């Protein structure tokens, strides 16, 4: 094919070389120019099209580098052999599915959601101020790759916070910063090895449960009494790892007393390679006196892995969690050599470091504790008027309560009636690893995201509809 | 023990209840008060210490809630039974290890690093401006938990970018946003299932190799010719998945021509469940004509998983990568139900969405392409004067070059001589999955982070010391 006639437009909108390139590419894609077919020499084509040879060379170079044509020495250019070639180039505009297209969710007037923070609870102004400072002061350094475990500054701030507020005695070098607990659990799974048998409290925090299940872990559910996980039952499962939430079990809300904590530590210490994963997810909000020290603070044998997060205490979208590994495990991790890059941007790490270091976090927690304490007290007042309907527990900490019906109402019926009244409450059965056969009679009410007025209205309504 | 004498300080520095709490806790911790020992009633202790009873009650409540003491109905308070109790409370100050304490690394005057960005290459001012806008406009919504796959806005912006710049024809709903490729590979491993046999180009990007190894994948190394991975060899390995970098293989630097891409797609399409992981890590920097469309753009059978990142093109610390899953895999992922929470903060997602949407990314890429093109041309000029020492390749794209010695110099000797002269260069053998027996004779020189002056000086020096 030496008579390639390309209809060139000379209005300057598309460069000449590009028009030649597009034309030949299209011909090849449409199969009009076939594998093995010879192209005109660039000299000849330039002459035919009355343009400069370098323009044709540019087009040929691009076709060459994309593999549409090949150059055979002393012979010229030929169309390459390609299989199943197809390539679309029209412009596309994407629009988000409207709510109609999405699966329609029931609409609730009130939602006693179990996650989320109080409206207005995020310290915007300080965060903005710190962001500005970080972005203007730090310069280029901040945008180079950092320490795979997180920058020293944030790890030190976390270690100091854990030491003073949670009684955890760790070195910054034991800490790994990560974008959320899901990610840290994945990392932990890499560090601990893949054949762990992990016991979990039942019911439990299903997000962690599914993380572990997705990774292929064997999960062994263990029952709880009023003090927390049953140690005897744990022993019988043959688990080598246990995932617990001693400072405020989710969803049951109990605080594990010291004696049970000691038993748990004894369980872990009594056999080589046993580990406790302590998820201290909402230890920050405690209404009676100061927080109970973390289990990790009592760990003498290096068998507690501590997980904490700013997603619960600061905002769900602040994707920063931290994990404290016992010395032996951090050594194992570092010995892997090629570590996973840190998942939190250095900007966010620096902002958070300053947020902790300058005392903003402490003040924020105190402020939020007061906010939640008010909501908590309001909830408790409302619930006391419902004592003929249900008892409640889990009131010492966290931002949700557990209601247990004493008037014969079942969970299913309670959730159904609430839904009819436009109120979303959460059945405990949803958080069970194995669904039990017998009827449940407990529901969960989170109050963090509810306005006081709404708590009053919704609780009044619940009292009416839950009467039997 | 009814005569508990607690030395209270009345200077108001520590609240009374706290002093009582601290004193009793310490006595229990030190073993001076033993399990089963009875405490004085709060009425009696208050009388003895001449303080109000409610103060003592507060202290007892705290001790109770922490499990140090227990209350027996109609009997009083008793010290609890605890095992191995110990808890330190001194304040701690952490300091970063000085460089002396750290393992001393050899000091280089010049480093032809293979990652990092050009000094001054990050668009600080725009990033700062967008950050401010996002933080001031978005309000609370930004701090609630978002879509586990990433917000629609950023996914749409990425889909549009991929469509116009990379020829990838995908819907925003096929995209998952994640904090770095390491994380996305972990996620992919969850999605693809755990028994994958993954073929990789050899040599390859070791970070991905180790990610997959850490997760327990079976990795099958496959050789390459000048066009990329050898398809016949790939077929023989029995792999069901292949990880490739068609737009600029790391470290060898070749661009996979269209014909080989088609062969690769044919390999994947010829058996159910075969997948290609296309890591398009530095497709953005290409010096001849416009970028070559991604492999994914030619995928008719939904067997290409596309991985892209802003860490290479924007800054290593911008921990935002994205993965385009074929429709069947995204369906599988969503069907898992309980998804991993997104690992990138909504603030960063929004900033990046605006960065792309307002055309800043395109301008940034064009600017950086010019910056790197200059460095690239300078490198090529220097290397042309070394043609009696080495040939070079990988010059069509990316920010590093591959040198192959033709004067008998080995990799080992070249790296050693460079080190002596204070120059860090990287041996290709470091990136081999299986170390080969025979002597290597190739090194890698990255130029992204080098100033022009330094390139000239270092290359001049290399020319001197690499003469034989």
CSV table of C-alpha atoms in Angstrom, one decimal, chain A residues 17-18 21-22 25 29 61-62 64-68 80-97 115-122 124 127-128 131-132 135-146 152-153 155-156 159-160 163-164 166-173 179-180 182-183 186-187 189-190 194 206-207 210-216 255-259 262-263 266 286 288-294 297-300 314-319 336-348 396 449, chain B residues 17-18 21-22 25 29 61-62 64-68 80-97 115-122 124 127-128 131-132 135-146 152-153 155-156 159-160 163-164 166-173 179-180 182-183 186-187 189-190 194 206-207 210-211 213-216 255-259 261-263 266 286 288-294 297-300 314-319 336-348 396 449:
chain,number,residue,atom,x,y,z
A,17,UNK,CA,1.1,13.9,13.0
A,18,UNK,CA,-1.8,13.0,15.2
A,21,UNK,CA,-1.4,8.4,13.6
A,22,UNK,CA,-5.2,8.3,14.3
A,25,UNK,CA,-4.4,3.2,13.9
A,29,UNK,CA,-8.1,-1.5,14.3
A,61,UNK,CA,7.3,6.5,15.8
A,62,UNK,CA,4.1,6.6,17.9
A,64,UNK,CA,5.9,1.8,16.3
A,65,UNK,CA,6.1,2.4,20.1
A,66,UNK,CA,2.5,1.3,20.5
A,67,UNK,CA,3.2,-1.8,18.5
A,68,UNK,CA,0.8,-1.2,15.7
A,80,UNK,CA,2.0,-6.0,13.0
A,81,UNK,CA,0.2,-9.2,13.7
A,82,UNK,CA,-2.2,-8.7,16.6
A,83,UNK,CA,-4.9,-10.8,18.0
A,84,UNK,CA,-8.4,-9.7,19.1
A,85,UNK,CA,-7.4,-6.0,18.8
A,86,UNK,CA,-10.1,-3.6,19.9
A,87,UNK,CA,-9.9,-0.2,21.5
A,88,UNK,CA,-12.6,2.3,22.2
A,89,UNK,CA,-11.9,6.0,22.3
A,90,UNK,CA,-15.1,7.9,22.6
A,91,UNK,CA,-15.4,10.4,25.6
A,92,UNK,CA,-17.4,9.2,28.6
A,93,UNK,CA,-19.4,10.9,31.3
A,94,UNK,CA,-20.2,9.1,34.5
A,95,UNK,CA,-23.1,9.9,36.7
A,96,UNK,CA,-23.7,8.5,40.2
A,97,UNK,CA,-26.7,6.2,40.5
A,115,UNK,CA,-21.2,4.1,64.9
A,116,UNK,CA,-20.6,7.7,63.9
A,117,UNK,CA,-19.9,10.8,66.1
A,118,UNK,CA,-22.0,13.5,67.6
A,119,UNK,CA,-23.1,16.2,65.2
A,120,UNK,CA,-20.6,19.0,65.5
A,121,UNK,CA,-18.3,16.7,67.4
A,122,UNK,CA,-15.3,17.0,65.1
A,124,UNK,CA,-12.9,21.4,62.5
A,127,UNK,CA,-7.9,20.5,62.4
A,128,UNK,CA,-8.0,23.2,59.7
A,131,UNK,CA,-3.5,21.3,58.4
A,132,UNK,CA,-2.6,24.8,57.3
A,135,UNK,CA,1.2,22.2,54.8
A,136,UNK,CA,3.0,25.5,55.0
A,137,UNK,CA,5.8,24.6,57.3
A,138,UNK,CA,6.9,21.1,56.3
A,139,UNK,CA,7.7,21.6,52.6
A,140,UNK,CA,8.9,18.9,50.3
A,141,UNK,CA,10.1,16.5,53.0
A,142,UNK,CA,6.5,15.7,53.9
A,143,UNK,CA,5.9,14.3,50.4
A,144,UNK,CA,8.8,11.9,50.3
A,145,UNK,CA,8.1,8.3,51.4
A,146,UNK,CA,8.3,7.9,55.1
A,152,UNK,CA,8.6,8.6,64.8
A,153,UNK,CA,6.7,11.8,65.8
A,155,UNK,CA,4.4,7.0,67.2
A,156,UNK,CA,5.9,8.9,70.1
A,159,UNK,CA,3.1,6.0,73.0
A,160,UNK,CA,2.9,9.0,75.4
A,163,UNK,CA,1.2,5.5,78.7
A,164,UNK,CA,-0.6,8.3,80.5
A,166,UNK,CA,-4.3,3.8,79.0
A,167,UNK,CA,-1.5,2.5,81.3
A,168,UNK,CA,0.2,0.9,78.3
A,169,UNK,CA,3.9,0.8,78.7
A,170,UNK,CA,5.4,0.6,75.2
A,171,UNK,CA,8.2,2.1,73.2
A,172,UNK,CA,7.4,4.1,70.0
A,173,UNK,CA,9.3,1.4,68.1
A,179,UNK,CA,-5.2,3.3,57.9
A,180,UNK,CA,-7.9,1.7,60.0
A,182,UNK,CA,-9.3,-3.5,59.0
A,183,UNK,CA,-5.9,-2.8,57.5
A,186,UNK,CA,-4.6,-7.8,57.7
A,187,UNK,CA,-1.1,-6.8,58.6
A,189,UNK,CA,-2.4,-11.7,60.1
A,190,UNK,CA,0.7,-11.5,57.9
A,194,UNK,CA,-1.6,-17.8,58.6
A,206,UNK,CA,-18.6,-8.3,63.3
A,207,UNK,CA,-16.4,-6.1,61.2
A,210,UNK,CA,-15.4,-10.7,58.8
A,211,UNK,CA,-12.0,-9.2,58.3
A,212,UNK,CA,-10.5,-12.4,59.8
A,213,UNK,CA,-12.9,-14.7,58.0
A,214,UNK,CA,-12.1,-13.0,54.7
A,215,UNK,CA,-8.4,-13.7,55.3
A,216,UNK,CA,-9.2,-17.3,55.9
A,255,UNK,CA,-16.1,-3.8,81.3
A,256,UNK,CA,-13.9,-6.7,82.0
A,257,UNK,CA,-12.8,-6.5,85.7
A,258,UNK,CA,-9.2,-6.8,86.7
A,259,UNK,CA,-9.5,-10.4,87.9
A,262,UNK,CA,-5.5,-11.5,84.9
A,263,UNK,CA,-7.0,-14.8,84.1
A,266,UNK,CA,-2.5,-16.2,82.5
A,286,UNK,CA,-16.0,6.3,80.2
A,288,UNK,CA,-17.4,6.8,86.1
A,289,UNK,CA,-14.0,8.0,87.2
A,290,UNK,CA,-10.9,7.7,85.0
A,291,UNK,CA,-10.5,5.0,82.3
A,292,UNK,CA,-9.5,1.5,83.3
A,293,UNK,CA,-6.0,0.7,82.3
A,294,UNK,CA,-5.7,-1.5,79.2
A,297,UNK,CA,-0.6,-2.4,80.7
A,298,UNK,CA,-0.5,-5.6,82.8
A,299,UNK,CA,1.2,-7.7,80.2
A,300,UNK,CA,4.5,-9.1,81.6
A,314,UNK,CA,-12.2,11.7,66.5
A,315,UNK,CA,-14.1,10.9,63.4
A,316,UNK,CA,-14.8,7.7,61.3
A,317,UNK,CA,-13.2,9.3,58.3
A,318,UNK,CA,-9.9,9.9,60.1
A,319,UNK,CA,-8.5,6.7,59.0
A,336,UNK,CA,10.6,-9.7,57.1
A,337,UNK,CA,12.7,-7.0,55.6
A,338,UNK,CA,10.4,-5.8,52.8
A,339,UNK,CA,7.7,-4.1,54.8
A,340,UNK,CA,4.4,-2.8,53.7
A,341,UNK,CA,4.5,0.9,53.0
A,342,UNK,CA,2.6,3.0,55.6
A,343,UNK,CA,-1.0,3.6,54.6
A,344,UNK,CA,-1.5,7.0,56.2
A,345,UNK,CA,-0.3,10.1,54.5
A,346,UNK,CA,2.5,12.0,56.2
A,347,UNK,CA,0.3,15.1,56.3
A,348,UNK,CA,-2.3,13.3,58.3
A,396,UNK,CA,-20.3,2.5,82.3
A,449,UNK,CA,-25.2,10.6,66.6
B,17,UNK,CA,-10.8,11.0,96.1
B,18,UNK,CA,-7.9,10.5,93.8
B,21,UNK,CA,-7.8,5.8,95.2
B,22,UNK,CA,-4.1,6.0,94.4
B,25,UNK,CA,-4.4,0.9,94.6
B,29,UNK,CA,-0.3,-3.5,93.8
B,61,UNK,CA,-16.4,3.4,93.0
B,62,UNK,CA,-13.2,3.8,90.9
B,64,UNK,CA,-14.6,-1.2,92.2
B,65,UNK,CA,-14.9,-0.4,88.5
B,66,UNK,CA,-11.3,-1.2,87.9
B,67,UNK,CA,-11.7,-4.5,89.8
B,68,UNK,CA,-9.2,-3.9,92.6
B,80,UNK,CA,-10.1,-8.8,94.9
B,81,UNK,CA,-8.1,-11.9,94.0
B,82,UNK,CA,-5.7,-11.0,91.2
B,83,UNK,CA,-2.9,-12.9,89.6
B,84,UNK,CA,0.4,-11.4,88.5
B,85,UNK,CA,-0.8,-7.9,89.0
B,86,UNK,CA,1.7,-5.2,88.1
B,87,UNK,CA,1.2,-1.8,86.7
B,88,UNK,CA,3.7,1.0,86.1
B,89,UNK,CA,2.7,4.6,86.2
B,90,UNK,CA,5.8,6.7,86.0
B,91,UNK,CA,5.8,9.3,83.2
B,92,UNK,CA,7.9,8.5,80.2
B,93,UNK,CA,9.7,10.5,77.7
B,94,UNK,CA,10.7,8.9,74.4
B,95,UNK,CA,13.4,10.1,72.1
B,96,UNK,CA,14.2,9.0,68.6
B,97,UNK,CA,17.3,6.9,68.2
B,115,UNK,CA,11.9,6.0,43.8
B,116,UNK,CA,11.1,9.5,45.0
B,117,UNK,CA,10.1,12.6,43.0
B,118,UNK,CA,12.0,15.6,41.6
B,119,UNK,CA,12.9,18.2,44.3
B,120,UNK,CA,10.2,20.9,44.2
B,121,UNK,CA,8.1,18.5,42.1
B,122,UNK,CA,5.1,18.5,44.4
B,124,UNK,CA,2.4,22.5,47.2
B,127,UNK,CA,-2.5,21.2,47.2
B,128,UNK,CA,-2.6,23.7,50.1
B,131,UNK,CA,-7.0,21.4,51.2
B,132,UNK,CA,-8.2,24.7,52.6
B,135,UNK,CA,-11.7,21.7,54.9
B,136,UNK,CA,-13.7,24.9,54.9
B,137,UNK,CA,-16.5,23.9,52.5
B,138,UNK,CA,-17.3,20.3,53.3
B,139,UNK,CA,-18.1,20.5,57.0
B,140,UNK,CA,-19.1,17.5,59.1
B,141,UNK,CA,-20.1,15.3,56.3
B,142,UNK,CA,-16.5,14.8,55.4
B,143,UNK,CA,-15.8,13.2,58.8
B,144,UNK,CA,-18.5,10.6,58.7
B,145,UNK,CA,-17.6,7.2,57.4
B,146,UNK,CA,-17.8,7.0,53.6
B,152,UNK,CA,-18.1,8.3,44.0
B,153,UNK,CA,-16.5,11.6,43.2
B,155,UNK,CA,-13.8,7.2,41.5
B,156,UNK,CA,-15.5,9.1,38.8
B,159,UNK,CA,-12.5,6.7,35.6
B,160,UNK,CA,-12.5,9.8,33.5
B,163,UNK,CA,-10.5,6.7,30.0
B,164,UNK,CA,-8.9,9.7,28.3
B,166,UNK,CA,-4.9,5.4,29.5
B,167,UNK,CA,-7.6,4.1,27.2
B,168,UNK,CA,-9.2,2.1,30.1
B,169,UNK,CA,-12.9,1.7,29.6
B,170,UNK,CA,-14.3,1.3,33.1
B,171,UNK,CA,-17.2,2.4,35.2
B,172,UNK,CA,-16.6,4.2,38.5
B,173,UNK,CA,-18.3,1.3,40.2
B,179,UNK,CA,-3.9,3.6,50.6
B,180,UNK,CA,-1.1,2.3,48.4
B,182,UNK,CA,0.6,-2.9,49.1
B,183,UNK,CA,-2.8,-2.5,50.6
B,186,UNK,CA,-3.7,-7.5,50.1
B,187,UNK,CA,-7.3,-6.7,49.2
B,189,UNK,CA,-5.6,-11.4,47.5
B,190,UNK,CA,-8.8,-11.6,49.6
B,194,UNK,CA,-6.0,-17.6,48.5
B,206,UNK,CA,10.2,-6.6,44.5
B,207,UNK,CA,7.8,-4.7,46.7
B,210,UNK,CA,7.3,-9.6,48.8
B,211,UNK,CA,3.7,-8.4,49.4
B,213,UNK,CA,5.0,-13.8,49.4
B,214,UNK,CA,4.1,-12.4,52.8
B,215,UNK,CA,0.5,-13.3,52.1
B,216,UNK,CA,1.5,-16.8,51.3
B,255,UNK,CA,7.5,-1.2,26.9
B,256,UNK,CA,5.4,-4.2,25.9
B,257,UNK,CA,4.4,-3.9,22.3
B,258,UNK,CA,0.8,-4.4,21.2
B,259,UNK,CA,1.3,-7.8,19.8
B,261,UNK,CA,-0.2,-7.5,24.9
B,262,UNK,CA,-2.6,-9.3,22.7
B,263,UNK,CA,-0.8,-12.6,23.2
B,266,UNK,CA,-5.2,-14.4,24.7
B,286,UNK,CA,6.6,8.8,28.5
B,288,UNK,CA,8.0,9.8,22.8
B,289,UNK,CA,4.5,10.8,21.7
B,290,UNK,CA,1.5,10.1,23.9
B,291,UNK,CA,1.2,7.3,26.4
B,292,UNK,CA,0.5,3.8,25.2
B,293,UNK,CA,-3.0,2.6,26.1
B,294,UNK,CA,-3.1,0.3,29.0
B,297,UNK,CA,-8.1,-1.0,27.5
B,298,UNK,CA,-8.0,-4.0,25.1
B,299,UNK,CA,-9.5,-6.4,27.6
B,300,UNK,CA,-12.7,-7.9,26.1
B,314,UNK,CA,2.4,13.0,42.6
B,315,UNK,CA,4.4,12.1,45.7
B,316,UNK,CA,5.3,8.9,47.5
B,317,UNK,CA,3.6,10.2,50.6
B,318,UNK,CA,0.3,10.7,48.8
B,319,UNK,CA,-0.9,7.2,49.8
B,336,UNK,CA,-18.7,-10.5,50.5
B,337,UNK,CA,-21.0,-8.1,52.2
B,338,UNK,CA,-18.9,-6.9,55.1
B,339,UNK,CA,-16.3,-4.9,53.2
B,340,UNK,CA,-13.0,-3.5,54.4
B,341,UNK,CA,-13.4,0.2,55.3
B,342,UNK,CA,-11.7,2.6,52.9
B,343,UNK,CA,-8.1,3.3,53.9
B,344,UNK,CA,-7.9,6.9,52.5
B,345,UNK,CA,-9.3,9.8,54.5
B,346,UNK,CA,-12.3,11.5,52.8
B,347,UNK,CA,-10.3,14.8,53.0
B,348,UNK,CA,-7.6,13.3,50.8
B,396,UNK,CA,11.2,5.5,26.3
B,449,UNK,CA,15.4,12.9,42.5
